């Protein structure tokens, strides 16, 4: 029996340990699982960082709402957990932690250091996630760098290569000079930065004419290979066909007409450098221009930059501007703010360098990828537009190679003589070409016997995009010569939960990869959550100092209170962190605990399990019928992932209808029907609250329903050791006059309020009460709980009440400026009640007020004996002599 005050500091960690130790949420690996009833969740593997942020707390809790509901509402639920310890993030973490550089170590040696560092952080991260009470199956965890996952990732590469969907090409690629690696389009983001427009005079070769080019990147002057003019730029058409001399560097470049020139920016004449942006790349390819690489992989100037060689590009830009000014070629320099492409990992402005990289072909299938995106259910639906805009805006195939040490190696070697690609056999995976031999002794193309290993690693997202296949156990069956799945019942996964910020990262790439491997969309539904903001709706940032740390919140509030908070907004919306929501969650936990104690005192064991239907009073039937409706509504809301509405509706029904109305009435009864109704409703409330308030419902269920003495009696109701493993409630199918019950409870509530306001004890007898509503069948409940000596019910009569006007309010903000000196006359006429109301018009003091210029105050009055009380649409007349 729950006793004393609820102590979340003791209860919550105890259940968190027990859920893990007893493997409460384990997926039944050994037993056959019906694929029609299993619910599988493709959970996002968070980047290993060692600490939770509010986004983790919110995202994990949303996933848990689904997992707990589906586990109760269906059958086996597969809810795994992953760690993304593969790639730049883990590499940087290791470098910072150990104060080393990855370039100073052999790859396997550095990767071993990464494993050690990440293992420590993963252990702490696991403890943090478990402290949230998330119902993860901890027997099903994975790391994106572990050998099993490496095999899946390399199998994916080999399969796509065999399909002809991958290619290696030396071409312009997006490059991060800080991380010194190629990156894909999805890893860039726009950043507003301060800069300058520099107006530079370009001489026309072989003459005295010159023109002006405005550029924000003077450091690219040594890489200039052409100048472009728009075909409709009449003022500059005479330049087309001529050559221009590049200031300071002196080399000549052609002047060409091209319609991609933006005539509205700068001077309308642009230089093409190899490479400054996407336009430069297109011009380079279309016009077969020269290649002049002025910036190297680390962001420093090359020998092409002549006197500026070795300077960082930012330093070179300033030096070139100074020299242009000294040479008289800098005509103007003005401050601007413009949008710059930066690497989302480090915030460094990207460059475009010609490098040899591996790509997955995607641009030829964007229509197909849009279509498979439409085949999924989106929660919320509006998030599909983000996916659609990303796919429609793709400009590059997916660049999947990275020049890093931490990552999964490409299973590839190259013939030293003819550069033929040699790919590892599927049976041998995973392999590392830097230390493993190729699968052949001689090149299949030329017979040469020496090979060069590929030293690049795969993009992190090339592996993370395979999580559905990783969790389903996708593998190559050498004997059968086909791909198989260890757990085919999991695929397609039922749900992909994730944040809206990685739709273009994780969601899109998962769709592409899994679709190409299986010809199926990998999941049926995606649930997209928003971000947690500060109280002023600003993004949390350490630099701003507005970060709310989960540990601080959890030290002050119960975990279940944070779960209540997490259910407080529509899925997909960004929302502010507000402490008042946590306090509201605390109050609900206390209310549930105290109401449970009251239920047990009013209906102690042994309580009736199945009283005869005719023994139930109308009020009992009404409550259970209302609860049936609530069960149906909440089931629908949980299925629609409308957790905010589910939370608020359940809280309102429990607090108001059950606690304030029925429990107060049941206190006055000592019969089996009331005991049965209390216990039946209470069990169902614990189940309905269980996905949201995981710990307190488990504690109450264990104390009140899960012991051996009651298990047999509760078998039909799905009782068990854990509330989270019992069946979700279904309607009992009890009929009741729900309108009459609602009216009767409204009457009881109104009479209780009347006694409180008049300082009467609740057991004080009221002489007479008249009710103008149909509460037939509920008379005994009204008279019994409210101690009414004489109750008269008028089910079909209108109440002897009239509505009278008690005053007129003026909107002075509109009436004052409009009528000026007449306002005093209007006020005087209103005070003398010299006015006429005609629909939406008020005629007073010779003017007519309309619309929002006035508001009518009304009051319902009763002229007979007694006092008028009103409850919703129910009129109650009370006569009581003190």
PDB file of C-alpha atoms in Angstrom, residues 383-654:
ATOM      1  CA  UNK A 383       7.959  18.297 -41.959  1.00  0.00           C
ATOM      2  CA  UNK A 384       7.779  16.634 -45.375  1.00  0.00           C
ATOM      3  CA  UNK A 385       8.283  20.059 -46.953  1.00  0.00           C
ATOM      4  CA  UNK A 386      11.764  20.232 -45.414  1.00  0.00           C
ATOM      5  CA  UNK A 387      12.640  16.906 -46.968  1.00  0.00           C
ATOM      6  CA  UNK A 388      11.136  18.001 -50.278  1.00  0.00           C
ATOM      7  CA  UNK A 389      13.065  21.280 -50.343  1.00  0.00           C
ATOM      8  CA  UNK A 390      16.316  19.499 -49.583  1.00  0.00           C
ATOM      9  CA  UNK A 391      15.923  16.938 -52.366  1.00  0.00           C
ATOM     10  CA  UNK A 392      14.844  19.578 -54.871  1.00  0.00           C
ATOM     11  CA  UNK A 393      17.848  21.721 -53.962  1.00  0.00           C
ATOM     12  CA  UNK A 394      20.491  19.006 -54.375  1.00  0.00           C
ATOM     13  CA  UNK A 395      23.411  20.146 -56.501  1.00  0.00           C
ATOM     14  CA  UNK A 396      25.965  17.412 -55.826  1.00  0.00           C
ATOM     15  CA  UNK A 397      26.090  13.661 -55.682  1.00  0.00           C
ATOM     16  CA  UNK A 398      26.838  12.356 -52.190  1.00  0.00           C
ATOM     17  CA  UNK A 399      30.550  12.668 -51.468  1.00  0.00           C
ATOM     18  CA  UNK A 400      31.274   9.784 -49.063  1.00  0.00           C
ATOM     19  CA  UNK A 401      35.077   9.802 -48.673  1.00  0.00           C
ATOM     20  CA  UNK A 402      36.848  11.586 -45.833  1.00  0.00           C
ATOM     21  CA  UNK A 403      40.501  12.336 -45.261  1.00  0.00           C
ATOM     22  CA  UNK A 404      40.472  11.394 -41.595  1.00  0.00           C
ATOM     23  CA  UNK A 405      41.831   8.683 -39.276  1.00  0.00           C
ATOM     24  CA  UNK A 406      38.712   7.844 -37.300  1.00  0.00           C
ATOM     25  CA  UNK A 407      36.239   6.090 -39.544  1.00  0.00           C
ATOM     26  CA  UNK A 408      35.432   2.920 -41.424  1.00  0.00           C
ATOM     27  CA  UNK A 409      37.980   2.203 -44.173  1.00  0.00           C
ATOM     28  CA  UNK A 410      37.016   1.869 -47.799  1.00  0.00           C
ATOM     29  CA  UNK A 411      37.450  -1.839 -48.693  1.00  0.00           C
ATOM     30  CA  UNK A 412      39.405  -0.839 -51.793  1.00  0.00           C
ATOM     31  CA  UNK A 413      42.885  -1.125 -53.332  1.00  0.00           C
ATOM     32  CA  UNK A 414      44.201   0.330 -56.607  1.00  0.00           C
ATOM     33  CA  UNK A 415      46.541  -1.211 -59.114  1.00  0.00           C
ATOM     34  CA  UNK A 416      49.804   0.752 -58.938  1.00  0.00           C
ATOM     35  CA  UNK A 417      50.237   0.427 -62.696  1.00  0.00           C
ATOM     36  CA  UNK A 418      46.796   1.105 -64.224  1.00  0.00           C
ATOM     37  CA  UNK A 419      44.787   2.405 -61.225  1.00  0.00           C
ATOM     38  CA  UNK A 420      42.209  -0.408 -61.596  1.00  0.00           C
ATOM     39  CA  UNK A 421      39.851  -0.518 -58.586  1.00  0.00           C
ATOM     40  CA  UNK A 422      39.991  -3.775 -56.612  1.00  0.00           C
ATOM     41  CA  UNK A 423      37.163  -4.256 -54.098  1.00  0.00           C
ATOM     42  CA  UNK A 424      37.249  -6.682 -51.161  1.00  0.00           C
ATOM     43  CA  UNK A 425      35.189  -9.870 -51.256  1.00  0.00           C
ATOM     44  CA  UNK A 426      32.002  -9.705 -49.181  1.00  0.00           C
ATOM     45  CA  UNK A 427      33.034 -12.771 -47.170  1.00  0.00           C
ATOM     46  CA  UNK A 428      36.219 -11.041 -45.970  1.00  0.00           C
ATOM     47  CA  UNK A 429      34.601  -7.909 -44.564  1.00  0.00           C
ATOM     48  CA  UNK A 430      35.432  -5.942 -42.525  1.00  0.00           C
ATOM     49  CA  UNK A 431      38.897  -5.163 -43.834  1.00  0.00           C
ATOM     50  CA  UNK A 432      41.420  -2.349 -43.581  1.00  0.00           C
ATOM     51  CA  UNK A 433      43.414  -1.969 -46.814  1.00  0.00           C
ATOM     52  CA  UNK A 434      46.251  -0.289 -44.913  1.00  0.00           C
ATOM     53  CA  UNK A 435      46.983  -3.552 -43.114  1.00  0.00           C
ATOM     54  CA  UNK A 436      45.057  -6.260 -45.008  1.00  0.00           C
ATOM     55  CA  UNK A 437      45.974  -7.771 -48.361  1.00  0.00           C
ATOM     56  CA  UNK A 438      43.791  -7.320 -51.451  1.00  0.00           C
ATOM     57  CA  UNK A 439      41.610 -10.280 -52.529  1.00  0.00           C
ATOM     58  CA  UNK A 440      43.696 -10.869 -55.678  1.00  0.00           C
ATOM     59  CA  UNK A 441      47.390 -11.502 -56.352  1.00  0.00           C
ATOM     60  CA  UNK A 442      47.406  -9.674 -59.671  1.00  0.00           C
ATOM     61  CA  UNK A 443      45.451  -6.837 -61.234  1.00  0.00           C
ATOM     62  CA  UNK A 444      42.495  -8.295 -63.178  1.00  0.00           C
ATOM     63  CA  UNK A 445      42.937  -5.556 -65.799  1.00  0.00           C
ATOM     64  CA  UNK A 446      46.699  -5.527 -66.489  1.00  0.00           C
ATOM     65  CA  UNK A 447      48.204  -8.341 -64.422  1.00  0.00           C
ATOM     66  CA  UNK A 448      50.393  -6.060 -62.291  1.00  0.00           C
ATOM     67  CA  UNK A 449      51.035  -7.479 -58.806  1.00  0.00           C
ATOM     68  CA  UNK A 450      51.443  -4.328 -56.700  1.00  0.00           C
ATOM     69  CA  UNK A 451      48.547  -2.446 -55.167  1.00  0.00           C
ATOM     70  CA  UNK A 452      48.031   0.836 -53.356  1.00  0.00           C
ATOM     71  CA  UNK A 453      45.548   0.794 -50.468  1.00  0.00           C
ATOM     72  CA  UNK A 454      42.835   3.418 -50.214  1.00  0.00           C
ATOM     73  CA  UNK A 455      43.610   5.453 -47.090  1.00  0.00           C
ATOM     74  CA  UNK A 456      40.378   7.474 -46.962  1.00  0.00           C
ATOM     75  CA  UNK A 457      37.532   6.518 -44.648  1.00  0.00           C
ATOM     76  CA  UNK A 458      33.789   6.557 -45.192  1.00  0.00           C
ATOM     77  CA  UNK A 459      31.657   9.532 -44.240  1.00  0.00           C
ATOM     78  CA  UNK A 460      30.007   9.042 -40.825  1.00  0.00           C
ATOM     79  CA  UNK A 461      26.574   9.356 -42.389  1.00  0.00           C
ATOM     80  CA  UNK A 462      27.405   6.580 -44.860  1.00  0.00           C
ATOM     81  CA  UNK A 463      27.255   4.282 -41.824  1.00  0.00           C
ATOM     82  CA  UNK A 464      24.620   6.006 -39.680  1.00  0.00           C
ATOM     83  CA  UNK A 465      22.287   5.863 -42.675  1.00  0.00           C
ATOM     84  CA  UNK A 466      22.268   2.072 -42.334  1.00  0.00           C
ATOM     85  CA  UNK A 467      20.775   1.854 -38.828  1.00  0.00           C
ATOM     86  CA  UNK A 468      17.622  -0.017 -39.976  1.00  0.00           C
ATOM     87  CA  UNK A 469      19.792  -2.621 -41.676  1.00  0.00           C
ATOM     88  CA  UNK A 470      22.234  -2.751 -38.755  1.00  0.00           C
ATOM     89  CA  UNK A 471      19.433  -3.397 -36.273  1.00  0.00           C
ATOM     90  CA  UNK A 472      17.670  -5.912 -38.523  1.00  0.00           C
ATOM     91  CA  UNK A 473      20.894  -7.909 -38.891  1.00  0.00           C
ATOM     92  CA  UNK A 474      21.422  -7.349 -42.619  1.00  0.00           C
ATOM     93  CA  UNK A 475      24.281  -9.479 -43.942  1.00  0.00           C
ATOM     94  CA  UNK A 476      25.602 -11.331 -46.946  1.00  0.00           C
ATOM     95  CA  UNK A 477      24.967 -15.080 -47.021  1.00  0.00           C
ATOM     96  CA  UNK A 478      27.917 -16.437 -48.959  1.00  0.00           C
ATOM     97  CA  UNK A 479      26.411 -19.877 -49.370  1.00  0.00           C
ATOM     98  CA  UNK A 480      23.053 -18.611 -50.609  1.00  0.00           C
ATOM     99  CA  UNK A 481      24.643 -15.810 -52.606  1.00  0.00           C
ATOM    100  CA  UNK A 482      22.176 -13.203 -51.331  1.00  0.00           C
ATOM    101  CA  UNK A 483      21.583 -10.614 -48.646  1.00  0.00           C
ATOM    102  CA  UNK A 484      19.582 -11.798 -45.625  1.00  0.00           C
ATOM    103  CA  UNK A 485      18.311 -10.386 -42.330  1.00  0.00           C
ATOM    104  CA  UNK A 486      18.645 -11.987 -38.918  1.00  0.00           C
ATOM    105  CA  UNK A 487      15.430 -10.245 -37.826  1.00  0.00           C
ATOM    106  CA  UNK A 488      13.326  -9.776 -40.951  1.00  0.00           C
ATOM    107  CA  UNK A 489      10.254  -9.114 -38.801  1.00  0.00           C
ATOM    108  CA  UNK A 490      11.735  -5.724 -37.847  1.00  0.00           C
ATOM    109  CA  UNK A 491      11.997  -4.431 -41.409  1.00  0.00           C
ATOM    110  CA  UNK A 492      10.338  -2.169 -42.505  1.00  0.00           C
ATOM    111  CA  UNK A 493      10.813  -0.382 -39.189  1.00  0.00           C
ATOM    112  CA  UNK A 494       7.631   1.100 -37.826  1.00  0.00           C
ATOM    113  CA  UNK A 495       9.107   4.382 -36.645  1.00  0.00           C
ATOM    114  CA  UNK A 496      12.082   6.661 -37.256  1.00  0.00           C
ATOM    115  CA  UNK A 497      12.214   9.346 -34.516  1.00  0.00           C
ATOM    116  CA  UNK A 498      14.655  12.235 -34.951  1.00  0.00           C
ATOM    117  CA  UNK A 499      15.172  15.989 -34.841  1.00  0.00           C
ATOM    118  CA  UNK A 500      14.165  18.293 -37.677  1.00  0.00           C
ATOM    119  CA  UNK A 501      17.754  19.531 -37.990  1.00  0.00           C
ATOM    120  CA  UNK A 502      18.974  16.216 -39.444  1.00  0.00           C
ATOM    121  CA  UNK A 503      16.257  15.554 -42.015  1.00  0.00           C
ATOM    122  CA  UNK A 504      18.771  16.263 -44.767  1.00  0.00           C
ATOM    123  CA  UNK A 505      21.501  14.312 -42.954  1.00  0.00           C
ATOM    124  CA  UNK A 506      20.165  11.155 -41.409  1.00  0.00           C
ATOM    125  CA  UNK A 507      16.666  10.774 -42.783  1.00  0.00           C
ATOM    126  CA  UNK A 508      17.440  11.460 -46.438  1.00  0.00           C
ATOM    127  CA  UNK A 509      20.605   9.364 -46.500  1.00  0.00           C
ATOM    128  CA  UNK A 510      18.868   6.471 -44.736  1.00  0.00           C
ATOM    129  CA  UNK A 511      16.114   6.511 -47.312  1.00  0.00           C
ATOM    130  CA  UNK A 512      18.648   6.529 -50.145  1.00  0.00           C
ATOM    131  CA  UNK A 513      20.895   3.796 -48.761  1.00  0.00           C
ATOM    132  CA  UNK A 514      18.200   1.390 -47.564  1.00  0.00           C
ATOM    133  CA  UNK A 515      16.072   1.888 -50.655  1.00  0.00           C
ATOM    134  CA  UNK A 516      19.013   1.095 -52.936  1.00  0.00           C
ATOM    135  CA  UNK A 517      19.774  -2.076 -50.962  1.00  0.00           C
ATOM    136  CA  UNK A 518      16.245  -3.414 -50.392  1.00  0.00           C
ATOM    137  CA  UNK A 519      13.962  -1.607 -52.885  1.00  0.00           C
ATOM    138  CA  UNK A 520      11.850  -0.641 -49.854  1.00  0.00           C
ATOM    139  CA  UNK A 521      11.337   2.465 -47.802  1.00  0.00           C
ATOM    140  CA  UNK A 522      13.047   1.534 -44.511  1.00  0.00           C
ATOM    141  CA  UNK A 523      10.311   2.760 -42.167  1.00  0.00           C
ATOM    142  CA  UNK A 524       6.581   3.376 -42.202  1.00  0.00           C
ATOM    143  CA  UNK A 525       6.528   6.565 -40.137  1.00  0.00           C
ATOM    144  CA  UNK A 526       8.944   9.271 -39.124  1.00  0.00           C
ATOM    145  CA  UNK A 527       8.356  11.375 -36.002  1.00  0.00           C
ATOM    146  CA  UNK A 528      10.218  14.687 -36.164  1.00  0.00           C
ATOM    147  CA  UNK A 529      10.798  16.605 -32.937  1.00  0.00           C
ATOM    148  CA  UNK A 530      11.699  20.251 -32.524  1.00  0.00           C
ATOM    149  CA  UNK A 531      14.349  21.967 -30.404  1.00  0.00           C
ATOM    150  CA  UNK A 532      14.277  23.115 -26.804  1.00  0.00           C
ATOM    151  CA  UNK A 533      14.694  26.892 -26.526  1.00  0.00           C
ATOM    152  CA  UNK A 534      15.286  29.124 -23.530  1.00  0.00           C
ATOM    153  CA  UNK A 535      12.432  30.951 -21.810  1.00  0.00           C
ATOM    154  CA  UNK A 536      12.736  33.781 -24.338  1.00  0.00           C
ATOM    155  CA  UNK A 537      12.424  31.341 -27.247  1.00  0.00           C
ATOM    156  CA  UNK A 538      16.098  31.763 -28.145  1.00  0.00           C
ATOM    157  CA  UNK A 539      18.320  28.845 -29.127  1.00  0.00           C
ATOM    158  CA  UNK A 540      20.368  27.621 -26.178  1.00  0.00           C
ATOM    159  CA  UNK A 541      24.047  28.485 -26.584  1.00  0.00           C
ATOM    160  CA  UNK A 542      27.022  28.250 -24.234  1.00  0.00           C
ATOM    161  CA  UNK A 543      28.420  31.473 -25.665  1.00  0.00           C
ATOM    162  CA  UNK A 544      25.170  33.301 -24.875  1.00  0.00           C
ATOM    163  CA  UNK A 545      24.988  31.701 -21.424  1.00  0.00           C
ATOM    164  CA  UNK A 546      21.370  30.551 -21.679  1.00  0.00           C
ATOM    165  CA  UNK A 547      21.957  26.796 -21.580  1.00  0.00           C
ATOM    166  CA  UNK A 548      19.803  24.768 -19.185  1.00  0.00           C
ATOM    167  CA  UNK A 549      21.681  21.656 -18.043  1.00  0.00           C
ATOM    168  CA  UNK A 550      19.564  18.486 -17.636  1.00  0.00           C
ATOM    169  CA  UNK A 551      21.541  17.444 -14.556  1.00  0.00           C
ATOM    170  CA  UNK A 552      20.557  20.669 -12.815  1.00  0.00           C
ATOM    171  CA  UNK A 553      16.901  20.095 -13.699  1.00  0.00           C
ATOM    172  CA  UNK A 554      16.975  16.461 -12.557  1.00  0.00           C
ATOM    173  CA  UNK A 555      18.549  17.409  -9.239  1.00  0.00           C
ATOM    174  CA  UNK A 556      15.590  19.658  -8.452  1.00  0.00           C
ATOM    175  CA  UNK A 557      12.674  17.855 -10.106  1.00  0.00           C
ATOM    176  CA  UNK A 558      11.561  14.223 -10.445  1.00  0.00           C
ATOM    177  CA  UNK A 559      12.258  12.505 -13.757  1.00  0.00           C
ATOM    178  CA  UNK A 560       8.517  12.044 -14.187  1.00  0.00           C
ATOM    179  CA  UNK A 561       8.096  15.819 -13.920  1.00  0.00           C
ATOM    180  CA  UNK A 562      10.520  16.259 -16.826  1.00  0.00           C
ATOM    181  CA  UNK A 563       8.539  13.648 -18.746  1.00  0.00           C
ATOM    182  CA  UNK A 564       5.385  15.652 -18.081  1.00  0.00           C
ATOM    183  CA  UNK A 565       7.215  18.749 -19.384  1.00  0.00           C
ATOM    184  CA  UNK A 566       8.433  16.888 -22.495  1.00  0.00           C
ATOM    185  CA  UNK A 567       4.846  16.034 -23.396  1.00  0.00           C
ATOM    186  CA  UNK A 568       3.872  19.680 -23.293  1.00  0.00           C
ATOM    187  CA  UNK A 569       4.197  20.713 -26.930  1.00  0.00           C
ATOM    188  CA  UNK A 570       3.145  19.479 -30.341  1.00  0.00           C
ATOM    189  CA  UNK A 571       5.679  17.146 -31.925  1.00  0.00           C
ATOM    190  CA  UNK A 572       7.817  19.042 -34.422  1.00  0.00           C
ATOM    191  CA  UNK A 573       7.539  22.455 -32.792  1.00  0.00           C
ATOM    192  CA  UNK A 574      10.439  24.240 -31.115  1.00  0.00           C
ATOM    193  CA  UNK A 575       9.387  25.247 -27.617  1.00  0.00           C
ATOM    194  CA  UNK A 576      10.743  27.188 -24.638  1.00  0.00           C
ATOM    195  CA  UNK A 577      11.905  25.551 -21.426  1.00  0.00           C
ATOM    196  CA  UNK A 578       9.614  26.715 -18.619  1.00  0.00           C
ATOM    197  CA  UNK A 579      10.037  25.695 -15.011  1.00  0.00           C
ATOM    198  CA  UNK A 580       6.301  26.111 -14.333  1.00  0.00           C
ATOM    199  CA  UNK A 581       5.617  23.047 -16.503  1.00  0.00           C
ATOM    200  CA  UNK A 582       7.908  20.978 -14.269  1.00  0.00           C
ATOM    201  CA  UNK A 583       6.109  22.208 -11.177  1.00  0.00           C
ATOM    202  CA  UNK A 584       2.780  21.296 -12.767  1.00  0.00           C
ATOM    203  CA  UNK A 585       4.195  17.816 -13.346  1.00  0.00           C
ATOM    204  CA  UNK A 586       5.193  17.562  -9.671  1.00  0.00           C
ATOM    205  CA  UNK A 587       1.659  18.501  -8.614  1.00  0.00           C
ATOM    206  CA  UNK A 588       0.137  15.840 -10.861  1.00  0.00           C
ATOM    207  CA  UNK A 589       2.481  13.186  -9.442  1.00  0.00           C
ATOM    208  CA  UNK A 590       1.426  14.104  -5.889  1.00  0.00           C
ATOM    209  CA  UNK A 591      -2.242  14.117  -6.911  1.00  0.00           C
ATOM    210  CA  UNK A 592      -1.942  10.636  -8.435  1.00  0.00           C
ATOM    211  CA  UNK A 593      -0.131   9.335  -5.363  1.00  0.00           C
ATOM    212  CA  UNK A 594      -2.607  10.787  -2.866  1.00  0.00           C
ATOM    213  CA  UNK A 595      -5.640   9.746  -4.912  1.00  0.00           C
ATOM    214  CA  UNK A 596      -4.229   6.217  -5.040  1.00  0.00           C
ATOM    215  CA  UNK A 597      -3.949   6.123  -1.250  1.00  0.00           C
ATOM    216  CA  UNK A 598      -7.548   7.275  -0.992  1.00  0.00           C
ATOM    217  CA  UNK A 599      -8.722   4.627  -3.459  1.00  0.00           C
ATOM    218  CA  UNK A 600      -7.010   1.919  -1.429  1.00  0.00           C
ATOM    219  CA  UNK A 601      -8.578   3.168   1.804  1.00  0.00           C
ATOM    220  CA  UNK A 602     -12.062   3.328   0.248  1.00  0.00           C
ATOM    221  CA  UNK A 603     -11.723  -0.028  -1.551  1.00  0.00           C
ATOM    222  CA  UNK A 604      -9.324  -2.151   0.513  1.00  0.00           C
ATOM    223  CA  UNK A 605      -8.412  -5.714  -0.401  1.00  0.00           C
ATOM    224  CA  UNK A 606     -10.136  -7.940  -1.118  1.00  0.00           C
ATOM    225  CA  UNK A 607     -12.109  -5.700  -3.410  1.00  0.00           C
ATOM    226  CA  UNK A 608     -14.828  -7.047  -5.760  1.00  0.00           C
ATOM    227  CA  UNK A 609     -13.509  -7.915  -9.185  1.00  0.00           C
ATOM    228  CA  UNK A 610     -16.751  -8.387 -11.081  1.00  0.00           C
ATOM    229  CA  UNK A 611     -19.929  -7.206  -9.343  1.00  0.00           C
ATOM    230  CA  UNK A 612     -23.204  -7.930 -11.042  1.00  0.00           C
ATOM    231  CA  UNK A 613     -24.047  -5.375 -13.670  1.00  0.00           C
ATOM    232  CA  UNK A 614     -27.297  -4.528 -11.943  1.00  0.00           C
ATOM    233  CA  UNK A 615     -25.403  -3.661  -8.746  1.00  0.00           C
ATOM    234  CA  UNK A 616     -23.724  -0.676 -10.359  1.00  0.00           C
ATOM    235  CA  UNK A 617     -25.329   2.654  -9.685  1.00  0.00           C
ATOM    236  CA  UNK A 618     -25.969   5.043 -12.537  1.00  0.00           C
ATOM    237  CA  UNK A 619     -23.072   7.191 -11.351  1.00  0.00           C
ATOM    238  CA  UNK A 620     -20.722   4.177 -11.417  1.00  0.00           C
ATOM    239  CA  UNK A 621     -21.865   3.301 -14.901  1.00  0.00           C
ATOM    240  CA  UNK A 622     -21.467   6.934 -15.943  1.00  0.00           C
ATOM    241  CA  UNK A 623     -17.874   7.153 -14.730  1.00  0.00           C
ATOM    242  CA  UNK A 624     -16.854   3.905 -16.436  1.00  0.00           C
ATOM    243  CA  UNK A 625     -18.626   4.934 -19.653  1.00  0.00           C
ATOM    244  CA  UNK A 626     -16.870   8.303 -19.567  1.00  0.00           C
ATOM    245  CA  UNK A 627     -13.587   6.492 -18.982  1.00  0.00           C
ATOM    246  CA  UNK A 628     -14.323   4.258 -21.970  1.00  0.00           C
ATOM    247  CA  UNK A 629     -14.610   7.354 -24.112  1.00  0.00           C
ATOM    248  CA  UNK A 630     -11.392   8.714 -22.649  1.00  0.00           C
ATOM    249  CA  UNK A 631      -9.569   5.449 -23.410  1.00  0.00           C
ATOM    250  CA  UNK A 632     -10.666   5.595 -27.031  1.00  0.00           C
ATOM    251  CA  UNK A 633      -9.645   9.245 -27.318  1.00  0.00           C
ATOM    252  CA  UNK A 634      -6.242   8.746 -25.671  1.00  0.00           C
ATOM    253  CA  UNK A 635      -5.497   5.698 -27.806  1.00  0.00           C
ATOM    254  CA  UNK A 636      -6.133   7.772 -30.894  1.00  0.00           C
ATOM    255  CA  UNK A 637      -3.962  10.631 -29.608  1.00  0.00           C
ATOM    256  CA  UNK A 638      -1.036   8.338 -28.753  1.00  0.00           C
ATOM    257  CA  UNK A 639      -1.285   6.692 -32.155  1.00  0.00           C
ATOM    258  CA  UNK A 640      -1.190  10.154 -33.745  1.00  0.00           C
ATOM    259  CA  UNK A 641       1.825  11.098 -31.543  1.00  0.00           C
ATOM    260  CA  UNK A 642      -0.262  13.970 -30.119  1.00  0.00           C
ATOM    261  CA  UNK A 643       1.327  13.645 -26.680  1.00  0.00           C
ATOM    262  CA  UNK A 644       0.539  17.188 -25.607  1.00  0.00           C
ATOM    263  CA  UNK A 645      -3.192  16.742 -26.135  1.00  0.00           C
ATOM    264  CA  UNK A 646      -3.085  13.287 -24.560  1.00  0.00           C
ATOM    265  CA  UNK A 647      -1.331  14.633 -21.467  1.00  0.00           C
ATOM    266  CA  UNK A 648      -3.701  17.542 -20.971  1.00  0.00           C
ATOM    267  CA  UNK A 649      -6.892  15.580 -21.625  1.00  0.00           C
ATOM    268  CA  UNK A 650      -5.848  12.729 -19.316  1.00  0.00           C
ATOM    269  CA  UNK A 651      -4.804  15.118 -16.565  1.00  0.00           C
ATOM    270  CA  UNK A 652      -8.075  17.048 -16.829  1.00  0.00           C
ATOM    271  CA  UNK A 653     -10.248  13.937 -16.770  1.00  0.00           C
ATOM    272  CA  UNK A 654      -8.347  12.359 -13.865  1.00  0.00           C
TER     273      UNK A 654
END
